[in-house]
mmCIF file with all atom_site columns, C-alpha atoms and ligand atoms in Angstrom:
data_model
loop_
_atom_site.group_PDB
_atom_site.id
_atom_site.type_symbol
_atom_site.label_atom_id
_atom_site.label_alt_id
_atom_site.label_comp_id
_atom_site.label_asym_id
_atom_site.label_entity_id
_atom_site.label_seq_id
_atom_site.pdbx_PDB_ins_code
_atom_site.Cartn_x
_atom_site.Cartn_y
_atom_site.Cartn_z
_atom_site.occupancy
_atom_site.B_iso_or_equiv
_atom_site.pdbx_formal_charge
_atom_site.auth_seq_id
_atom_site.auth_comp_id
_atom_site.auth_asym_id
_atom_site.auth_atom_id
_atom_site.pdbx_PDB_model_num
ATOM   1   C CA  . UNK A 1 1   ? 141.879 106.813 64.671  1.00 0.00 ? 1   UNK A CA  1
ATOM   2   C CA  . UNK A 1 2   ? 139.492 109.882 65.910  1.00 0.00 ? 2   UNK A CA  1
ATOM   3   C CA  . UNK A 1 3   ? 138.524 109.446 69.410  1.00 0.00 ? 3   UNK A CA  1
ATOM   4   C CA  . UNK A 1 4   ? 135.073 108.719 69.634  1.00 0.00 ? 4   UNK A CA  1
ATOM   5   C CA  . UNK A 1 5   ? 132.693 112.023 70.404  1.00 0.00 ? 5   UNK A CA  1
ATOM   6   C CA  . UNK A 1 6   ? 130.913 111.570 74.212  1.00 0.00 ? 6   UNK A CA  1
ATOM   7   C CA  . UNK A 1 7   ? 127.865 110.746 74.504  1.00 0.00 ? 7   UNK A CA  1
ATOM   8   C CA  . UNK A 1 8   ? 125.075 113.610 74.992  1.00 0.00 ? 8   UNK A CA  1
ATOM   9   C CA  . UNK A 1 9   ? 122.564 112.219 76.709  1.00 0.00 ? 9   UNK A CA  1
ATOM   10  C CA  . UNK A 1 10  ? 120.324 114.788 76.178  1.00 0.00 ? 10  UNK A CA  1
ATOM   11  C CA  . UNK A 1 11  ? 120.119 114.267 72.655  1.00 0.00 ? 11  UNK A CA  1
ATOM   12  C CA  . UNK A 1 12  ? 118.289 111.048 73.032  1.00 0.00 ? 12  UNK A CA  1
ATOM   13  C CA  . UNK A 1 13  ? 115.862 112.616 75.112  1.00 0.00 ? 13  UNK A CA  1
ATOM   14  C CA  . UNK A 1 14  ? 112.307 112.966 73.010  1.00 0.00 ? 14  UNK A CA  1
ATOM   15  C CA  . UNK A 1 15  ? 109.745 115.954 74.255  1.00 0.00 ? 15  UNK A CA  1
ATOM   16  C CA  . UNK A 1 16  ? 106.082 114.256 73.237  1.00 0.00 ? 16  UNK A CA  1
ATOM   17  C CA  . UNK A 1 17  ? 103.707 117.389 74.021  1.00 0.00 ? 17  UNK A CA  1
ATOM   18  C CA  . UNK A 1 18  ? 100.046 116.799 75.515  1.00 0.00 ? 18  UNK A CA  1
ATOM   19  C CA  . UNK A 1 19  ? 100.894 113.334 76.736  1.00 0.00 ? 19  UNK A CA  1
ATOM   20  C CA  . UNK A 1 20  ? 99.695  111.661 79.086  1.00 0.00 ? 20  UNK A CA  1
ATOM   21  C CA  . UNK A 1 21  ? 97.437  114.855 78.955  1.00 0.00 ? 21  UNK A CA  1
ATOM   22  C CA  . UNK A 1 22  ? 97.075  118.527 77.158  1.00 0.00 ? 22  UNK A CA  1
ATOM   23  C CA  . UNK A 1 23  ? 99.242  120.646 78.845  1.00 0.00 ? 23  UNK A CA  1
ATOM   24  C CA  . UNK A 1 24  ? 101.855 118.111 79.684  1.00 0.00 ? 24  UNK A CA  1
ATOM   25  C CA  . UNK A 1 25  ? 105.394 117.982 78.294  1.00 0.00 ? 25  UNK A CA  1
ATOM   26  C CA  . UNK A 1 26  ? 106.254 114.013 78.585  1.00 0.00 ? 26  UNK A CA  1
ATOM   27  C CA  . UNK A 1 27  ? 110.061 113.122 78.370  1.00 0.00 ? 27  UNK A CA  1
ATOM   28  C CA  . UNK A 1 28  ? 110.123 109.711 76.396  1.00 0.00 ? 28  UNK A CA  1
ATOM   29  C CA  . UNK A 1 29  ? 113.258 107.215 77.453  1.00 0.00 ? 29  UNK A CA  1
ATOM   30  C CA  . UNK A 1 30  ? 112.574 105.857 74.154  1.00 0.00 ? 30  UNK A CA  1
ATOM   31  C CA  . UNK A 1 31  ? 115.505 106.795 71.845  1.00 0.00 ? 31  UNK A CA  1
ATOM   32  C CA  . UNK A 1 32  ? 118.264 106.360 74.935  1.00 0.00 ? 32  UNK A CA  1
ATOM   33  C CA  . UNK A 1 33  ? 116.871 103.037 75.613  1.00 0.00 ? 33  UNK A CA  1
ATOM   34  C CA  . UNK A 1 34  ? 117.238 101.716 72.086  1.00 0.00 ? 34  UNK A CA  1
ATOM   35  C CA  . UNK A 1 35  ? 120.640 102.884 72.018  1.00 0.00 ? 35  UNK A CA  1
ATOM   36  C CA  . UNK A 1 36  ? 123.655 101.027 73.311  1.00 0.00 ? 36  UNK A CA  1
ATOM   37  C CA  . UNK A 1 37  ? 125.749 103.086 73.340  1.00 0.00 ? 37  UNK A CA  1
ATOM   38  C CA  . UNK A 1 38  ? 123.432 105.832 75.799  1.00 0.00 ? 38  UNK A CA  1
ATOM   39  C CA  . UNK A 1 39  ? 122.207 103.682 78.021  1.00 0.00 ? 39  UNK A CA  1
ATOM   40  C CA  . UNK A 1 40  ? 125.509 102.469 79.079  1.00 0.00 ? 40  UNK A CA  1
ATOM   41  C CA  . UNK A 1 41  ? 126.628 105.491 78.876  1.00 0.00 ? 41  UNK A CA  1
ATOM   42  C CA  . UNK A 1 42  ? 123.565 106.730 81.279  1.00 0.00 ? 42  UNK A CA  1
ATOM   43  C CA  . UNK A 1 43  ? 124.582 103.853 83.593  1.00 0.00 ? 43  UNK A CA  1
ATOM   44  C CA  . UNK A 1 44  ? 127.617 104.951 84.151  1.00 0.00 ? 44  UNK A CA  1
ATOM   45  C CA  . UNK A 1 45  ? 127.097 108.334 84.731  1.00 0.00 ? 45  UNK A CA  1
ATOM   46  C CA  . UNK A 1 46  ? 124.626 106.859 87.440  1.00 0.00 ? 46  UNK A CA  1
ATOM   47  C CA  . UNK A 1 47  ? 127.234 104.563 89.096  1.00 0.00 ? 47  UNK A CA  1
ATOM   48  C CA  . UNK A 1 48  ? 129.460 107.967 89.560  1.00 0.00 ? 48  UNK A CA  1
ATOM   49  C CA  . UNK A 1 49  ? 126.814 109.436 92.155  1.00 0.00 ? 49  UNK A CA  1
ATOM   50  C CA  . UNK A 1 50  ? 126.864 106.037 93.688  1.00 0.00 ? 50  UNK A CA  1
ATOM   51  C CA  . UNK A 1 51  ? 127.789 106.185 97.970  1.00 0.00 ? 51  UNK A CA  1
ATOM   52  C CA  . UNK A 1 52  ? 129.994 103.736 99.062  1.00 0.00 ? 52  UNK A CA  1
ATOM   53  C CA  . UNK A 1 53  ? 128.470 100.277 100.651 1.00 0.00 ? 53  UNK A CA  1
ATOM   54  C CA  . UNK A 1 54  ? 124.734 100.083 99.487  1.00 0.00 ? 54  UNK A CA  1
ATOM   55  C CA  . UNK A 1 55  ? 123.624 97.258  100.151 1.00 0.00 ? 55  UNK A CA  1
ATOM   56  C CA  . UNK A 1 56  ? 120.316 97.396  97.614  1.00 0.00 ? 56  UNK A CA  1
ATOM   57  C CA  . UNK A 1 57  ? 119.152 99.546  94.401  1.00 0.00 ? 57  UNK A CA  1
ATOM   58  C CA  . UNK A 1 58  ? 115.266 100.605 94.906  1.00 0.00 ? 58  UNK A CA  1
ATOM   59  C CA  . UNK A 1 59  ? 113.950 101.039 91.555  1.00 0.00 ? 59  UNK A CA  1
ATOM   60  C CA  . UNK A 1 60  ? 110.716 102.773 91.150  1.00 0.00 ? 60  UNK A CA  1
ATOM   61  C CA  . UNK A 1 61  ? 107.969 101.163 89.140  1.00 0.00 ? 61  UNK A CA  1
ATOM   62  C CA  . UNK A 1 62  ? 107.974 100.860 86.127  1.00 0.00 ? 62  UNK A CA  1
ATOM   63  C CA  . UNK A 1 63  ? 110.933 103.173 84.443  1.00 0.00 ? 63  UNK A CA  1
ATOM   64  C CA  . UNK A 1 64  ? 112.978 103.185 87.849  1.00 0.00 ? 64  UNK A CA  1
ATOM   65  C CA  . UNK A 1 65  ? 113.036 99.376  87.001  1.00 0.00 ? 65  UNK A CA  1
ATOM   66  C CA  . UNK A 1 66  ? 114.991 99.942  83.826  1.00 0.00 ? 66  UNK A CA  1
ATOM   67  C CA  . UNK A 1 67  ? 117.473 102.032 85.277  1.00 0.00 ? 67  UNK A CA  1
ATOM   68  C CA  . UNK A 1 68  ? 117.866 100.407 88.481  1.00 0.00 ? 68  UNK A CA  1
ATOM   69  C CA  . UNK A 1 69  ? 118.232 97.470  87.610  1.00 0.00 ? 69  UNK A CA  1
ATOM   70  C CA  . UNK A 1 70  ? 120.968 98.116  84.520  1.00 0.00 ? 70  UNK A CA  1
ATOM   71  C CA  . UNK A 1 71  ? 122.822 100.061 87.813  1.00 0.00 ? 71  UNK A CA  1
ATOM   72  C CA  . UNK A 1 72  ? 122.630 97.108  90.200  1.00 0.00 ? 72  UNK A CA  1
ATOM   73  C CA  . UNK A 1 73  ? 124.222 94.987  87.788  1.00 0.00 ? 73  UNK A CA  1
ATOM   74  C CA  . UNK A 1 74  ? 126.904 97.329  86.897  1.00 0.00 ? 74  UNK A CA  1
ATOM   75  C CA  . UNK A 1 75  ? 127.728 98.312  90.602  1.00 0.00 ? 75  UNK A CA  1
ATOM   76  C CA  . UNK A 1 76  ? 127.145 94.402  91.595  1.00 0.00 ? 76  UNK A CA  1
ATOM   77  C CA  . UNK A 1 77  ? 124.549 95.436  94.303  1.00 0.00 ? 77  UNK A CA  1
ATOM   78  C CA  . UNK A 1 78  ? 120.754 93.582  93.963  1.00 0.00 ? 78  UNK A CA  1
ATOM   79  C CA  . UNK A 1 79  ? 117.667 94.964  92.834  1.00 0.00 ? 79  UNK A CA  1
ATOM   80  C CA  . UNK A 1 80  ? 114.575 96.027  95.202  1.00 0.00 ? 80  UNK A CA  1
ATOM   81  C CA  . UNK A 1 81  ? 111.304 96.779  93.070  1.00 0.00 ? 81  UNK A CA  1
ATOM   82  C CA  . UNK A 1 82  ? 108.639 99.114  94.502  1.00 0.00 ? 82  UNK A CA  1
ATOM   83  C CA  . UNK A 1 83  ? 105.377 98.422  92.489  1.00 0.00 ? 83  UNK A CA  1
ATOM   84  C CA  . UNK A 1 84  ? 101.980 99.454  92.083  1.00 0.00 ? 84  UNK A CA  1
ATOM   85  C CA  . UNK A 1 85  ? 99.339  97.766  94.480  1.00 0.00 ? 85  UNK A CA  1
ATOM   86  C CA  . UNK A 1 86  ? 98.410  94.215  93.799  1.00 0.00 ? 86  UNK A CA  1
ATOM   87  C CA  . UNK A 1 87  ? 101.692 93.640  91.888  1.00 0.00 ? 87  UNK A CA  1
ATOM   88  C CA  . UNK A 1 88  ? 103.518 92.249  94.704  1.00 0.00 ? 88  UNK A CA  1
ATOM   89  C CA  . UNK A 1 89  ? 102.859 88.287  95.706  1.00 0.00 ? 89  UNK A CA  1
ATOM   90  C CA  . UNK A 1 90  ? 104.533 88.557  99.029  1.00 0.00 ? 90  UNK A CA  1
ATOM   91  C CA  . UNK A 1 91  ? 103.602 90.610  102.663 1.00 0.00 ? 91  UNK A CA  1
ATOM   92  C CA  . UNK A 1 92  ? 103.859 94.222  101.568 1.00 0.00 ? 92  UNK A CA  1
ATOM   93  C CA  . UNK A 1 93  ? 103.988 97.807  103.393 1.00 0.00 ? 93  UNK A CA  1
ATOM   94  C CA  . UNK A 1 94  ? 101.748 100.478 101.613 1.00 0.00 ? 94  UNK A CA  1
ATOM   95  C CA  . UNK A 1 95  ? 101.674 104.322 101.210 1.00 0.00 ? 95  UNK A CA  1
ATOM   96  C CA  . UNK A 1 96  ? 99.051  106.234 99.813  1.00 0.00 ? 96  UNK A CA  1
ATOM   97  C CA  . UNK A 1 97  ? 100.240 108.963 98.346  1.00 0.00 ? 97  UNK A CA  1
ATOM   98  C CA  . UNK A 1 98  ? 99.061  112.086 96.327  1.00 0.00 ? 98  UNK A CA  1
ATOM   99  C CA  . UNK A 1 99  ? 99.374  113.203 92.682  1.00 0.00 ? 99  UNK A CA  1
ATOM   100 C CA  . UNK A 1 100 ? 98.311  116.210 91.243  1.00 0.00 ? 100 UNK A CA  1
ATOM   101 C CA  . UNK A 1 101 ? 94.644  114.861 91.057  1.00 0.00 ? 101 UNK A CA  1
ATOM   102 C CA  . UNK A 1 102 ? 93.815  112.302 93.333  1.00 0.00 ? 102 UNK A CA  1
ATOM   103 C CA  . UNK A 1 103 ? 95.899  109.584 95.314  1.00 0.00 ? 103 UNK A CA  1
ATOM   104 C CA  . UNK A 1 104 ? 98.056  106.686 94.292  1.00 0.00 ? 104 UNK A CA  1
ATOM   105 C CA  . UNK A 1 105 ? 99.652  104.022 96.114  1.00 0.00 ? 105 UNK A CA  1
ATOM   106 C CA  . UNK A 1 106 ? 102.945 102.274 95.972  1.00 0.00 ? 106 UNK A CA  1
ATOM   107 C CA  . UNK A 1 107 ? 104.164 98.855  97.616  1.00 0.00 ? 107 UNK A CA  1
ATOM   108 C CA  . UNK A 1 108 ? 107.376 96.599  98.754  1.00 0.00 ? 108 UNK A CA  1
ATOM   109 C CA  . UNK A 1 109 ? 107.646 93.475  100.147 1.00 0.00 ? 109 UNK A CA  1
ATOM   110 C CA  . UNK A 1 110 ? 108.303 93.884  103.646 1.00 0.00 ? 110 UNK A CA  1
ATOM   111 C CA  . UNK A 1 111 ? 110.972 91.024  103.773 1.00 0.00 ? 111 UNK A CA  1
ATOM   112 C CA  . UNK A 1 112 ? 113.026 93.236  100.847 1.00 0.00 ? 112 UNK A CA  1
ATOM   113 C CA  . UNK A 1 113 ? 115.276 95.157  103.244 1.00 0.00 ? 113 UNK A CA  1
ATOM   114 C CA  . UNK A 1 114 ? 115.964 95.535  106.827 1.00 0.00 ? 114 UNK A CA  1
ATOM   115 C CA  . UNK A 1 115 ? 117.279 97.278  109.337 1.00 0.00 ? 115 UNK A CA  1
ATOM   116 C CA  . UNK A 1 116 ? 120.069 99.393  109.368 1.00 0.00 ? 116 UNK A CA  1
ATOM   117 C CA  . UNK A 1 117 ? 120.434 98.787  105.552 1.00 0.00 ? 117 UNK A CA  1
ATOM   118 C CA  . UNK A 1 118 ? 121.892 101.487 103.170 1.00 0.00 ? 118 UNK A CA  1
ATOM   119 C CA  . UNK A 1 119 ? 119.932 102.455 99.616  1.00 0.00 ? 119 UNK A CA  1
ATOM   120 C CA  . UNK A 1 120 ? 119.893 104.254 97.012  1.00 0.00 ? 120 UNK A CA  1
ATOM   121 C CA  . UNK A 1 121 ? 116.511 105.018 94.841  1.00 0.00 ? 121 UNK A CA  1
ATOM   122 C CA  . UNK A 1 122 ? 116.263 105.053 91.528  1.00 0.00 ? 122 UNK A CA  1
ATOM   123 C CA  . UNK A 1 123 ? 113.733 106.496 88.711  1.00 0.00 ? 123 UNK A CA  1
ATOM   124 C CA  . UNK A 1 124 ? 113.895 108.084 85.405  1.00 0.00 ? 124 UNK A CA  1
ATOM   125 C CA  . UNK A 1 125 ? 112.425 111.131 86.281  1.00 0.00 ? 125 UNK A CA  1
ATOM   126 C CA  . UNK A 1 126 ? 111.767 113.630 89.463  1.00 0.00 ? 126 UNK A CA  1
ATOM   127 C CA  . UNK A 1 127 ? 109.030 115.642 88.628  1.00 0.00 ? 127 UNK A CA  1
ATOM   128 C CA  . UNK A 1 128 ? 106.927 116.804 91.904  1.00 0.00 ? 128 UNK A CA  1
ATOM   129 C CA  . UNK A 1 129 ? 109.059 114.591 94.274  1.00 0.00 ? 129 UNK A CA  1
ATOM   130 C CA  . UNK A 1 130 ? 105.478 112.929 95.416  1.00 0.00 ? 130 UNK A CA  1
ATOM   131 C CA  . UNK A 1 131 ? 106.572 109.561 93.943  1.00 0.00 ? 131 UNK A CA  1
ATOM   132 C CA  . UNK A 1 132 ? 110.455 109.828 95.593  1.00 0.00 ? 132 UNK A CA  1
ATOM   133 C CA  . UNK A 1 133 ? 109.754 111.048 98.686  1.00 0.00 ? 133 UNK A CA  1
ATOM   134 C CA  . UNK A 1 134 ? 106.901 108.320 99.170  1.00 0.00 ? 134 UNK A CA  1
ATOM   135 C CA  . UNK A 1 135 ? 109.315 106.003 98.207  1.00 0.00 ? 135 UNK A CA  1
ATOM   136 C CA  . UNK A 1 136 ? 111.996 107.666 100.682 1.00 0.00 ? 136 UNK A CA  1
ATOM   137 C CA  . UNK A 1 137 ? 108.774 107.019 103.883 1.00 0.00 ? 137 UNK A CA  1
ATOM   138 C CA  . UNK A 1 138 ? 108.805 103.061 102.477 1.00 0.00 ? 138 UNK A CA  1
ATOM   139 C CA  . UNK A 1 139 ? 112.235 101.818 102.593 1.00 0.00 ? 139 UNK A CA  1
ATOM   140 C CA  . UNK A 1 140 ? 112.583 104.083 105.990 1.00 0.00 ? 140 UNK A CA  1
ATOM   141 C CA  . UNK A 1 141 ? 109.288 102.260 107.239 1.00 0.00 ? 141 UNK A CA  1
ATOM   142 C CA  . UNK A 1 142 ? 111.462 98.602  106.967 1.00 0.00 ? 142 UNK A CA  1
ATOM   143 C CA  . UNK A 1 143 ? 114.337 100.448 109.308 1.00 0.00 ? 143 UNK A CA  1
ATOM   144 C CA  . UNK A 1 144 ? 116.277 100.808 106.160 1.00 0.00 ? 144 UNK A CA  1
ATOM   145 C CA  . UNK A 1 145 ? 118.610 103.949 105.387 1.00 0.00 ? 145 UNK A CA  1
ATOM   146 C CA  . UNK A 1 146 ? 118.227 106.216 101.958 1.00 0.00 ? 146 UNK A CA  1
ATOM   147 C CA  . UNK A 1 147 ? 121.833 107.222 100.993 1.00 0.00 ? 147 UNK A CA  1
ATOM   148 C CA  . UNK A 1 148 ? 120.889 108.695 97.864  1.00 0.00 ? 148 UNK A CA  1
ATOM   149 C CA  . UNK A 1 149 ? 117.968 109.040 95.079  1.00 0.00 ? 149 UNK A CA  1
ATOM   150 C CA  . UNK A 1 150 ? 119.001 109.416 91.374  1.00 0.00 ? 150 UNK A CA  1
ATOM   151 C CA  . UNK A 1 151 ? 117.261 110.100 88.607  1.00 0.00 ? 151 UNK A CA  1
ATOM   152 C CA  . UNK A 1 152 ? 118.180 110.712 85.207  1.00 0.00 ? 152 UNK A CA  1
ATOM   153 C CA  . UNK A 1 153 ? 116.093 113.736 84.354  1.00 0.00 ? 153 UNK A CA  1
ATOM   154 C CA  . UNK A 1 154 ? 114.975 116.350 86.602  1.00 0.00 ? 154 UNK A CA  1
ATOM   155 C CA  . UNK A 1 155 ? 112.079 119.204 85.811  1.00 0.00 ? 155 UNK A CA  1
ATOM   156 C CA  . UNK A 1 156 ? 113.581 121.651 87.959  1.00 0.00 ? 156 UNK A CA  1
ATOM   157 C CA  . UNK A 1 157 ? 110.846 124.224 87.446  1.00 0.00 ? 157 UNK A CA  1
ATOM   158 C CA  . UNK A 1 158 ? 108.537 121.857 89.859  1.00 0.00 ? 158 UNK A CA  1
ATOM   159 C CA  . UNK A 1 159 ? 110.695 121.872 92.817  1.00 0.00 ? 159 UNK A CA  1
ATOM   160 C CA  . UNK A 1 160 ? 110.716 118.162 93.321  1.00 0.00 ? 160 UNK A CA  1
ATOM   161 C CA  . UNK A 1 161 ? 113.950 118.394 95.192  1.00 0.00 ? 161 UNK A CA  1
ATOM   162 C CA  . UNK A 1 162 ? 112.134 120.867 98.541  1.00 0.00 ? 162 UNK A CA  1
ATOM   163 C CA  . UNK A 1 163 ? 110.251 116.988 99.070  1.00 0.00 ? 163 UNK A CA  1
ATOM   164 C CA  . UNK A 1 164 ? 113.757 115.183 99.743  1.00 0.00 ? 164 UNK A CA  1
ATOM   165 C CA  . UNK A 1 165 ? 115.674 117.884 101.903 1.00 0.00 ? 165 UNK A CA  1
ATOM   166 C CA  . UNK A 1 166 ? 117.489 115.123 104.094 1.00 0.00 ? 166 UNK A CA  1
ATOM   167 C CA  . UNK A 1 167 ? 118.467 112.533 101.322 1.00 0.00 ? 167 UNK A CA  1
ATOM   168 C CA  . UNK A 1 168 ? 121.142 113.419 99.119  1.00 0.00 ? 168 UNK A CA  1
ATOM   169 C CA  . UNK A 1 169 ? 119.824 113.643 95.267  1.00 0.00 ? 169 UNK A CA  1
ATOM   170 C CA  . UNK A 1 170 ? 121.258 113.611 91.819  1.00 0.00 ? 170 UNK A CA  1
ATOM   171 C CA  . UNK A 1 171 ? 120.045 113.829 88.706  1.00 0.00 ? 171 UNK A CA  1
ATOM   172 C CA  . UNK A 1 172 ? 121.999 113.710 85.242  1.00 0.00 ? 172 UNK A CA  1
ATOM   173 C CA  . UNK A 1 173 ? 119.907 115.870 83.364  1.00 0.00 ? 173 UNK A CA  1
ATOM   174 C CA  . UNK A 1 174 ? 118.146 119.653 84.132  1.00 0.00 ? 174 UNK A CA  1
ATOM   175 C CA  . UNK A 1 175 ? 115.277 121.179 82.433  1.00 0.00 ? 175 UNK A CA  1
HETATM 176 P P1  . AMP B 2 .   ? 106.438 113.064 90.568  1.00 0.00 ? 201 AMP B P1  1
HETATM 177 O O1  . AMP B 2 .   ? 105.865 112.164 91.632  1.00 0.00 ? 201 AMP B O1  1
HETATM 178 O O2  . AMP B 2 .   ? 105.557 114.233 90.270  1.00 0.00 ? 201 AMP B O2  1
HETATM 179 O O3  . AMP B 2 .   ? 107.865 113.466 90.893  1.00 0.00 ? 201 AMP B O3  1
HETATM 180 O O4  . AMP B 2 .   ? 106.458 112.236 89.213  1.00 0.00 ? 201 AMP B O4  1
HETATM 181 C C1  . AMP B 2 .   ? 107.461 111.328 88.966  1.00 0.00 ? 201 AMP B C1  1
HETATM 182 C C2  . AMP B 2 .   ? 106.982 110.124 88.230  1.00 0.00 ? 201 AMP B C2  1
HETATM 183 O O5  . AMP B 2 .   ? 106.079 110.437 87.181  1.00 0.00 ? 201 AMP B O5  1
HETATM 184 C C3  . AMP B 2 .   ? 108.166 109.417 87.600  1.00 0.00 ? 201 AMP B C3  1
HETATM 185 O O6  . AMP B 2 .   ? 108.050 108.024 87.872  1.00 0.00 ? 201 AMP B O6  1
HETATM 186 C C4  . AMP B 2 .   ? 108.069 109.722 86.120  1.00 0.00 ? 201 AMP B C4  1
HETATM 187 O O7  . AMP B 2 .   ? 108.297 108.568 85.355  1.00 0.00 ? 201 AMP B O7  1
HETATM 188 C C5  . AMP B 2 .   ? 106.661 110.250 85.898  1.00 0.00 ? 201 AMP B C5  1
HETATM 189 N N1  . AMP B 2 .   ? 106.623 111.565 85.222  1.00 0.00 ? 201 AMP B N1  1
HETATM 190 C C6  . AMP B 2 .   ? 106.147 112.725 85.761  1.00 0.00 ? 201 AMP B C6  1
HETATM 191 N N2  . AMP B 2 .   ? 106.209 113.729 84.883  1.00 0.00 ? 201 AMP B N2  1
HETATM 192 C C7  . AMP B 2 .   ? 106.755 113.224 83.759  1.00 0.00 ? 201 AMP B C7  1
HETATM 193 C C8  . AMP B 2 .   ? 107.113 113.800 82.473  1.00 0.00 ? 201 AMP B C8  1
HETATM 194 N N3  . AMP B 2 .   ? 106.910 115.092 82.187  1.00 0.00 ? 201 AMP B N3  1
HETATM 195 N N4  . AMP B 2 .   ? 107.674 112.976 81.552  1.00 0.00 ? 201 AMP B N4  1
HETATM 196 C C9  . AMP B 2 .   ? 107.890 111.678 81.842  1.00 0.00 ? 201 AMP B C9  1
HETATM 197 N N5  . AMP B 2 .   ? 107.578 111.086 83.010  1.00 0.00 ? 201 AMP B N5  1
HETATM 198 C C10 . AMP B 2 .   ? 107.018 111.849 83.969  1.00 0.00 ? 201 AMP B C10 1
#
């Protein structure tokens, strides 16, 4: 029997130029998603960079949600979503953020974590770091403790990393 080859995850990574906009170089999930094989193979690569004792995943709305939540199960730890506004039925804490153009604004429940907890947040992608490190000023805003962020792709050229210098941060995959 031939062992079987690794995994490349970078091979089921699809560039879609000019989306969402011209000029704009979108990295589609797509073709790791719909295989089994990759996206277990992604999830474990994730659960490496795991710390020790986390007490809750924080995926980030909406892709964060597919990988966080695949790496909560796997690592046995539960699943806290940050969403969009509106999304959430319970008492939430906001931050306005901004984007490139304009402002956005994510939101958690504020019963989803407490203090002295220990997380790690999760998304597909870091691009500027606006979305992580807003993420990074929630959970700290409910007392709880980033121990990491992941991400599976990273577009080093936009020096999303200089916007979470105290949080430890790994991604799988460099462009
Ligand atoms: P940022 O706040 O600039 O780090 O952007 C990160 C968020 O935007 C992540 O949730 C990504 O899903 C999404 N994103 C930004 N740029 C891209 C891109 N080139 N391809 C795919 N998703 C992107």
């Amino acid at each position: 029997m031939t062992a079987k080859a690794a995994v490349q995850l970078r091979d089921y990574i699809r560039d879609i130029p000019d989306f969402p906009k011209p000029g704009i170089v979108f990295k589609d999930i797509s073709p790791l998603l719909a295989s089994g094989e990759a996206f277990a193979s992604c999830t474990s690569q994730l659960a490496i960079h795991m710390p020790d004792d986390i007490d809750a995943i924080v995926g980030i709305e909406s892709r964060g949600f597919l990988f966080g939540a695949a790496l909560a199960q796997l690592t046995g730890v539960g699943f806290v979503p940050i969403r969009k506004p509106g999304k959430l039925p319970a008492d939430t804490h906001g931050i306005d953020y901004e984007l490139e153009y304009g402002m956005d604004r994510l939101e958690i429940h504020k019963d989803a974590l407490s203090q002295g907890h220990k997380v790690v947040i999760v998304d597909d992608l870091l691009a500027t770091g606006g979305t992580a490190a807003a993420t990074v000023e929630l959970v700290q805003t409910l007392g709880a403790e980033v121990a990491a962020c992941l991400f599976v792709i990273e577009l080093e050229f936009l020096k999303g990393k200089n916007r979470l210098q105290n949080v430890p941060t790994h991604s799988l995959l460099k462009y």
